[in-house]
Each structure stands twice: as C-alpha cells, then as structure tokens.
Amino acid sequence: MSPNLPPPIPLLVPETAPFSEEQRAWLNGFFAGLVSLDGQGVTALSPDQAAALLAGDAPAAEDDDGGTPWHDQSLPIGERMQLAEGKPLRWKLMAAMAQQDCGQCGYDCRNYSGAIFDGKETRLNLCAPGGKDTARMVKTLAEQIGAAPTLDSAPSLAADVAPVAALPPRGTSRDNPATAKVLSRTRLNKPGSEKETWHVEFELEDCLSYEAGDSFGLFPTNDPALVDSIIAALGPPAELPILQSTLRQTLLDSVSLAPAPDTLFQLISYITGGDKRKKARALASGEDPDGDAATLDVLAALEKFPGLRPDPEAFIEALDPLQPRLYSISSSPKTAPGRLTLTVDCVRYQVGKRQRLGVCSTGLAERVQPGETLRAYVQKAHNFALPSDPHRPIIMIGPGTGVAPFRAFLHERRAIQAPGKNWLFFGHQRSATDFFYEDELKAMKNAGHLTRLTLAWSRDSGEKIYVQDRMREVGRDLWSWLTDGASLYVCGDAKRMAKDVERALVDIVAQHGARSAAEATAFVSELKKQGRYQQDVY
C-alpha cells in the first residue's frame, strides 16, 4: 500500500441498525479493510446497506424476526427448547421465556433475553409466567455466557432494584414505581357464583398516565397469617433485625413465599443429612422425588423438612424477591382522567388442609382498604392497542376477566366517537351470576355503540359452550368483518383459550374463505404480522 495514502477512517454503523455488537464489529472491520486497500474513507453505513452486506458473508443475525416456531405461549418449555435446538444462544434464551410478551419482567421476551445475553440484566428470575422452569433454563443458558449467579451471588433483594442512575421516569417502570390510592371495590359476581371477581377503582398520582390497552403493575404484600406461620416454623422472634428491617416485615413485603425456590432447597441440603439431604438436593435440581414439588410453597417446604432451623438471614437470602403483579386496565383515561380501574379474579385454592391465596388478588379483595395507597406503575402495552384508524372495525374476544381491556377499548372508542364497528365475544360460567358489566354492555348495545355482543356460558346447560364455539357458529359473519379490514383482539388464558380461539379462527378462514388448512394458517399469521391480530394473554 502506498505510504502517501490517508489513514483508515473508522466506520460508524448507526445504533439504529438492528445488529448485534458482533455484527457491528464485523462490519467495521470489513470497511476498515476496504479503506486500507484504496484509501477512501467510509464514515457511515445506512441500515439498508448494512443489511445487504450481512446477507452475504457476515455473521447470521441473531434478532428474532417474529416468525420463529417457538414463539407460541401454549407450547411447554421442553417443546420450545427442542425447536430452538441448534439456534444461537440469544434465541435459546428467548425460547426459554414464557412467550407471552406480558411485560411483567419490565421488557418483552425478545428484549429481556437480549438484555441477559448482552450482560445488561443480571436478574434471571423476572419471567413470572415462566416460573421456575424458565428460571432454571435461563440460568443454565446464562452459564454459557458467564452471566449466571452462583448460590453465593444469587439474585438478592438488593439486586432486584435497578441502579439509581438508570432509573426510568417515576411510575413508568417496576424499578421506579409511583403510588395509587384505592377508591373502591365492587364484586362483579352475583350471589351463587363459584367465582370471586372484583372491580377495583384507583386514584392515580399525577405522574401516572396510561392508554387503553396498557397494564397496571401493583406491588403486593404477603398474607400476615402465612408470614406468622413461617416465623413459627423457623423459630426466631418476629422482630429479629433483617436487612435494615425486621424478619416479619421482610417476609411481609420483600420476598416471595410461593413457590419455594431452588435456592431454598439448596440451603436446606446444607443443614441436613442422609435421605433428607438427597431429597433436598433433588428438589433443588428440579426433580420431584415425592410427586409434590408443584405444590411446595415456602411454608410447605419448611413443613416437609420439620425441625430445621436455618439462620434467618440465610433463609431470607435464599428466597426470591416479591414481584409486582400486572393487570389489564379496564378503563380509558378519556372517560376517567386521573383514575383507573382493574377487573381482578380473586385466587383461592386448596392444597391438602391449607388454603392457598393469590398474594395480590386477595390483598385487593380483603386486606387493602379504600383510602390506602399502593406502589404502582403503568406497563405500556406491547403490540396491544386500538387501530390508529377509528373507522376500522374491531373484534374483541375476552372471556372472564379477559373483558378488561375491551371495556377500556369500548370506553375509548365511545369517547372519541369512533365510527368503526365493535363486536365483543364474552363468556363465563353462568349468565345469571357471572355476566360482568352486564348493564353497561347492554346499554352500549342498545345505543348502537357495541355493534354485536356474542355470549357464551359454560355452565348454563349440559353442554359447555365457550367463546371459540360461538365464533364457529357465526363464522361467516366473522369472516365478513375480517375481509372488511377488522382488527381482532384476544385477551385471557394463554395456555388453553388463546390457542382454542386461534384454532377456531383458522377453521373459519378455511371454511368461509375457501382456503386449505395451510393457506388459512398463513392468512392468520399474516394478520399477526400486519398487527390485525393482537393478544394480551396470561
């Protein structure tokens, strides 16, 4: 090379280009080589130019394109990991997530996995829907990039708080919550219902703002009776100083008491011996020696190994942080400025002789009184929002508490006088006791704002009727709405309902759209890519 040539000018691949650091480094190196050869400096590369280059000899892109086969919340984690076999580690991390894009971790699945892979996120247990299975798999995968904590450096209570310098605006993230005051709660079920569902209204701190489709994050506290039972099993005094607080207060508001984490069984294995040690080690590694692992919360774990007295501070450090809970918002800020409502199912179930309680739902139903404040934040929706065109028809499928965001949508569309048609599918157990917001929805229907209301009751007759059954009954009309450009929304159970609804939709497209099964499936996939099929599932 001639000594008179100018020195190479470094390439700056824009941060907006959707490439990993490895790819950006490759591109910079590639152009540095060109500069060295001909002396011509290249100072910038557009995303399109970079994409064209990467289509050739550059490393394969590691960002998910939205079409990966494991991005299905109804697939068990084992099946998702099989589909990700042989894929880049970054993709495997995403496959391990619950695939609901619920936002409870503070990210979506793609960005949470990316943050772990890039070393920007060390908390490996934030995927609440994924639970222990996801946490174990994420830890295993993180060990391959040197990011997994050991027992001595397991995610602690302090580690669950983001650095002060990185805090987002107040009320916009779990890492910097604001406050909301409970104004009222009203039970939505009528007497005789087997369910317990509450309409809860909040007054918001000024910094809290939301849009229809967003979710509300609440920081719960544990049931005092459960906390007292755990302290009795441990043995130390409730006022023992722990983490600048007391043992009882820490158990109330800082640590999760269900399910028992692997680190607790690791701790138990260190302070016992013989068969008990073997059993504790098996539970810590995800095995199920007695067939009861799925039912072991923290108290049940202590009762399974009676007589143990772990150091209280070590015991607290072995527990997971208490995570916030997310609920779909059931109101529109255009109709209730400064206020927000939730539609909350109260969770209670029996395991043996003890009743287990949903930590946040029973808190809202029983322990939190009107006038009290809770730490809270707004989680912006991930691809779940009304169409920008108010003329576009919308189809909403939300049984049970899945009606929550659609009540918000209807209030929003009414407030802005959107001319688009609205069709709601709602269902529950019994029409006489479980018809949430019955008067309100019927009034909207009579006024013409709710164009169609299709109902499904699973316990009103000998045959169980669900929303997907009603969809098939009116398949021709539903297909007509889709061909007119309607957007379709689904909210509710991810494992069963959402999958059944999608299967029904594929069948409707095949039957009334005169398509093969493969063509119908492709049509529904295209609706998703266009943003005309959106899900808020849990």
Coordinates of C-alpha atoms in Angstrom, one line a residue, residues 203-483:
E203 CA -56.9 7.4 42.0
L204 CA -53.6 8.0 40.4
E205 CA -50.6 10.0 41.4
D206 CA -50.0 12.9 38.8
C207 CA -47.0 11.2 37.2
L208 CA -49.1 8.1 36.3
S209 CA -50.6 8.2 32.8
Y210 CA -51.9 5.4 30.6
E211 CA -53.6 4.5 27.4
A212 CA -56.3 1.9 26.6
G213 CA -54.6 -1.4 26.3
D214 CA -51.9 -0.8 28.9
S215 CA -51.4 -2.8 32.1
F216 CA -51.1 -1.7 35.7
G217 CA -48.4 -3.1 37.9
L218 CA -49.0 -3.4 41.7
F219 CA -46.6 -4.3 44.4
P220 CA -48.4 -6.6 46.8
T221 CA -47.7 -7.7 50.4
N222 CA -48.0 -11.2 51.7
D223 CA -50.8 -12.6 53.9
P224 CA -49.9 -11.8 57.5
A225 CA -51.3 -15.2 58.7
L226 CA -48.9 -17.0 56.2
V227 CA -46.0 -14.9 57.4
D228 CA -46.7 -15.7 61.1
S229 CA -46.9 -19.5 60.2
I230 CA -43.5 -19.3 58.6
I231 CA -42.0 -17.5 61.5
A232 CA -43.4 -20.1 63.9
A233 CA -41.8 -22.8 61.7
L234 CA -38.4 -21.0 61.7
G235 CA -38.4 -20.3 65.5
P236 CA -36.7 -16.8 65.7
P237 CA -38.6 -13.8 67.1
A238 CA -40.6 -11.8 64.6
E239 CA -38.8 -8.6 65.4
L240 CA -35.3 -10.0 64.7
P241 CA -33.4 -7.3 62.7
I242 CA -33.1 -8.3 59.0
L243 CA -31.9 -6.1 56.1
Q244 CA -32.5 -2.8 57.9
S245 CA -36.0 -4.1 58.8
T246 CA -37.4 -6.9 60.8
L247 CA -37.9 -10.6 59.9
R248 CA -41.7 -10.2 59.9
Q249 CA -41.7 -7.0 57.8
T250 CA -39.2 -8.5 55.3
L251 CA -41.4 -11.6 54.9
L252 CA -44.5 -9.3 54.5
D253 CA -43.3 -7.1 51.7
S254 CA -39.9 -8.1 50.3
V255 CA -39.8 -11.8 49.5
S256 CA -41.9 -14.3 47.6
L257 CA -43.5 -17.0 49.7
A258 CA -44.7 -19.1 46.7
P259 CA -43.4 -21.2 45.1
A260 CA -40.3 -22.4 47.1
P261 CA -37.2 -21.5 45.0
D262 CA -34.4 -23.9 44.2
T263 CA -32.0 -21.9 46.4
L264 CA -34.2 -22.7 49.5
F265 CA -33.8 -26.4 48.9
Q266 CA -30.1 -25.8 48.3
L267 CA -29.9 -24.1 51.7
I268 CA -31.8 -27.0 53.3
S269 CA -29.5 -29.5 51.8
Y270 CA -26.5 -27.8 53.5
I271 CA -28.1 -28.1 57.0
T272 CA -29.4 -31.6 56.9
G273 CA -28.1 -35.0 56.1
G274 CA -28.9 -38.5 54.9
D275 CA -32.1 -39.1 52.9
K276 CA -33.3 -35.6 53.7
R277 CA -30.2 -34.1 52.1
K278 CA -30.7 -36.3 49.0
K279 CA -34.3 -35.2 48.8
A280 CA -33.5 -31.5 49.2
R281 CA -30.8 -31.7 46.5
A282 CA -33.2 -33.5 44.1
L283 CA -35.7 -30.7 44.6
A284 CA -33.1 -28.0 44.1
S285 CA -32.2 -29.6 40.8
G286 CA -35.8 -29.6 39.5
E287 CA -36.6 -33.2 40.4
D288 CA -39.8 -34.4 42.1
P289 CA -38.9 -37.3 44.4
D290 CA -42.3 -37.4 46.2
G291 CA -44.6 -36.1 43.5
D292 CA -45.4 -32.9 45.3
A293 CA -42.9 -30.4 44.0
A294 CA -45.5 -28.3 42.2
T295 CA -47.4 -27.7 45.5
L296 CA -44.4 -26.7 47.6
D297 CA -44.6 -23.0 48.6
V298 CA -42.1 -21.7 51.3
L299 CA -44.2 -22.9 54.3
A300 CA -44.8 -26.3 52.7
A301 CA -41.1 -26.6 52.1
L302 CA -40.3 -26.0 55.8
E303 CA -43.0 -28.4 56.8
K304 CA -41.5 -31.0 54.5
F305 CA -38.3 -30.8 56.5
P306 CA -39.6 -30.3 60.0
G307 CA -37.3 -29.3 62.9
L308 CA -34.7 -27.5 60.7
R309 CA -33.7 -24.1 62.0
P310 CA -31.8 -22.3 59.2
D311 CA -30.2 -19.0 60.0
P312 CA -32.9 -16.3 59.4
E313 CA -30.7 -14.1 57.3
A314 CA -29.5 -17.0 55.2
F315 CA -33.2 -18.1 54.9
I316 CA -34.3 -14.7 53.6
E317 CA -31.4 -14.6 51.1
A318 CA -32.5 -18.0 49.7
L319 CA -35.9 -16.6 48.8
D320 CA -36.8 -14.8 45.6
P321 CA -37.8 -11.1 45.6
L322 CA -41.6 -10.4 45.8
Q323 CA -42.5 -9.5 42.2
P324 CA -45.2 -6.9 41.2
R325 CA -48.3 -8.2 39.6
L326 CA -49.7 -6.9 36.3
Y327 CA -53.4 -6.5 35.4
S328 CA -55.0 -5.3 32.2
I329 CA -56.5 -1.9 32.7
S330 CA -60.3 -1.9 32.3
S331 CA -60.8 1.9 31.9
S332 CA -60.0 4.7 29.5
P333 CA -58.2 7.9 30.6
K334 CA -60.5 9.8 28.3
T335 CA -63.6 8.9 30.3
A336 CA -62.0 8.9 33.8
P337 CA -59.0 11.3 33.9
G338 CA -56.7 10.6 36.8
R339 CA -58.5 7.4 37.6
L340 CA -58.1 3.8 36.6
T341 CA -60.0 0.5 37.1
L342 CA -59.0 -3.1 37.2
T343 CA -61.0 -6.3 36.9
V344 CA -59.4 -8.8 39.2
D345 CA -60.2 -12.5 39.8
C346 CA -59.6 -13.5 43.4
V347 CA -57.4 -16.6 43.6
R348 CA -58.0 -19.2 46.3
Y349 CA -57.3 -22.9 46.1
Q350 CA -56.9 -25.8 48.4
V351 CA -53.8 -27.9 48.8
G352 CA -54.2 -30.6 51.5
K353 CA -55.6 -28.9 54.6
R354 CA -54.4 -25.4 53.8
Q355 CA -56.0 -22.8 51.5
R356 CA -53.5 -21.0 49.3
L357 CA -54.2 -17.4 48.4
G358 CA -53.2 -15.2 45.4
V359 CA -51.0 -12.7 47.0
C360 CA -52.2 -9.6 45.2
S361 CA -55.8 -10.6 44.3
T362 CA -56.8 -11.5 47.8
G363 CA -54.9 -8.4 49.1
L364 CA -57.1 -6.2 46.9
A365 CA -60.2 -8.2 47.9
E366 CA -59.6 -8.3 51.6
R367 CA -56.6 -6.6 53.1
V368 CA -56.3 -3.3 51.3
Q369 CA -59.0 -0.9 52.3
P370 CA -60.3 2.1 50.4
G371 CA -58.2 5.1 51.1
E372 CA -54.9 3.1 51.3
T373 CA -52.1 3.6 48.8
L374 CA -50.1 1.0 46.9
R375 CA -46.9 1.3 45.0
A376 CA -47.8 1.0 41.3
Y377 CA -46.6 1.7 37.8
V378 CA -48.0 1.6 34.2
Q379 CA -46.7 -1.0 31.9
K380 CA -47.0 0.2 28.3
A381 CA -48.7 -2.4 26.1
H382 CA -46.5 -4.5 23.7
N383 CA -48.4 -4.5 20.5
F384 CA -51.8 -4.4 22.0
A385 CA -53.7 -1.2 21.1
L386 CA -56.6 0.1 19.2
P387 CA -56.1 0.7 15.5
S388 CA -55.0 4.2 14.6
D389 CA -57.8 4.5 12.1
P390 CA -61.1 5.0 14.1
H391 CA -63.1 3.7 11.2
R392 CA -61.6 0.2 11.3
P393 CA -63.9 -2.4 12.8
I394 CA -62.7 -4.3 15.8
I395 CA -63.5 -7.8 17.1
M396 CA -62.8 -8.4 20.8
I397 CA -62.6 -11.9 22.3
G398 CA -62.3 -11.8 26.1
P399 CA -64.0 -14.4 28.4
G400 CA -63.9 -13.8 32.2
T401 CA -61.5 -11.1 33.2
G402 CA -60.3 -11.0 29.6
V403 CA -63.1 -8.5 29.1
A404 CA -61.0 -5.9 31.0
P405 CA -59.1 -4.2 28.1
F406 CA -62.1 -4.4 25.9
R407 CA -64.1 -2.4 28.3
A408 CA -61.3 0.1 28.0
F409 CA -61.4 -0.1 24.2
L410 CA -65.2 0.5 24.2
H411 CA -65.0 3.5 26.5
E412 CA -62.2 4.9 24.4
R413 CA -64.0 4.5 21.1
R414 CA -67.1 6.0 22.6
A415 CA -65.2 9.0 24.0
I416 CA -63.6 9.8 20.6
Q417 CA -66.8 9.0 18.7
A418 CA -65.0 6.4 16.6
P419 CA -67.3 5.4 13.7
G420 CA -65.8 1.9 13.4
K421 CA -68.0 -1.1 14.3
N422 CA -67.3 -3.0 17.6
W423 CA -68.0 -6.7 18.2
L424 CA -67.4 -8.3 21.6
F425 CA -67.3 -12.0 22.4
F426 CA -67.7 -12.5 26.2
G427 CA -68.2 -15.7 28.2
H428 CA -68.1 -17.2 31.7
Q429 CA -69.8 -19.9 33.7
R430 CA -73.3 -18.7 34.3
S431 CA -75.3 -15.8 32.7
A432 CA -77.2 -15.1 35.9
T433 CA -74.2 -14.7 38.2
D434 CA -71.1 -14.1 36.0
F435 CA -72.1 -11.5 33.4
F436 CA -69.5 -8.8 34.2
Y437 CA -70.6 -5.2 33.4
E438 CA -74.0 -6.5 32.1
D439 CA -75.9 -3.3 32.4
E440 CA -73.1 -1.3 30.9
L441 CA -72.6 -3.6 27.9
K442 CA -76.3 -3.9 27.2
A443 CA -76.7 -0.1 27.3
M444 CA -73.8 0.2 24.8
K445 CA -75.5 -2.5 22.6
N446 CA -78.9 -0.7 22.7
A447 CA -77.2 2.6 21.9
G448 CA -75.5 1.1 18.8
H449 CA -72.0 1.7 20.1
L450 CA -71.5 -2.1 20.7
T451 CA -72.5 -3.4 17.3
R452 CA -72.6 -7.0 18.3
L453 CA -72.4 -8.8 21.6
T454 CA -71.9 -12.6 21.4
L455 CA -72.2 -14.5 24.7
A456 CA -71.0 -18.0 25.8
W457 CA -71.9 -19.7 29.1
S458 CA -70.2 -22.9 30.0
R459 CA -72.4 -24.0 32.9
D460 CA -75.9 -22.9 31.8
S461 CA -76.7 -26.2 30.1
G462 CA -75.4 -29.7 29.9
E463 CA -73.2 -28.8 27.0
K464 CA -70.3 -26.4 27.8
I465 CA -70.2 -23.5 25.4
Y466 CA -67.1 -21.4 25.1
V467 CA -66.2 -18.3 23.0
Q468 CA -64.5 -20.4 20.4
D469 CA -67.7 -22.3 19.9
R470 CA -69.7 -19.1 19.4
M471 CA -67.0 -18.0 16.9
R472 CA -67.6 -21.0 14.7
E473 CA -71.4 -20.5 14.9
V474 CA -71.1 -17.0 13.4
G475 CA -68.0 -17.8 11.3
R476 CA -69.5 -16.4 8.1
D477 CA -70.1 -13.0 9.7
L478 CA -66.7 -13.0 11.4
W479 CA -65.0 -13.7 8.1
S480 CA -67.0 -10.9 6.5
W481 CA -65.7 -8.5 9.2
L482 CA -62.2 -9.6 8.5
T483 CA -62.5 -9.1 4.8

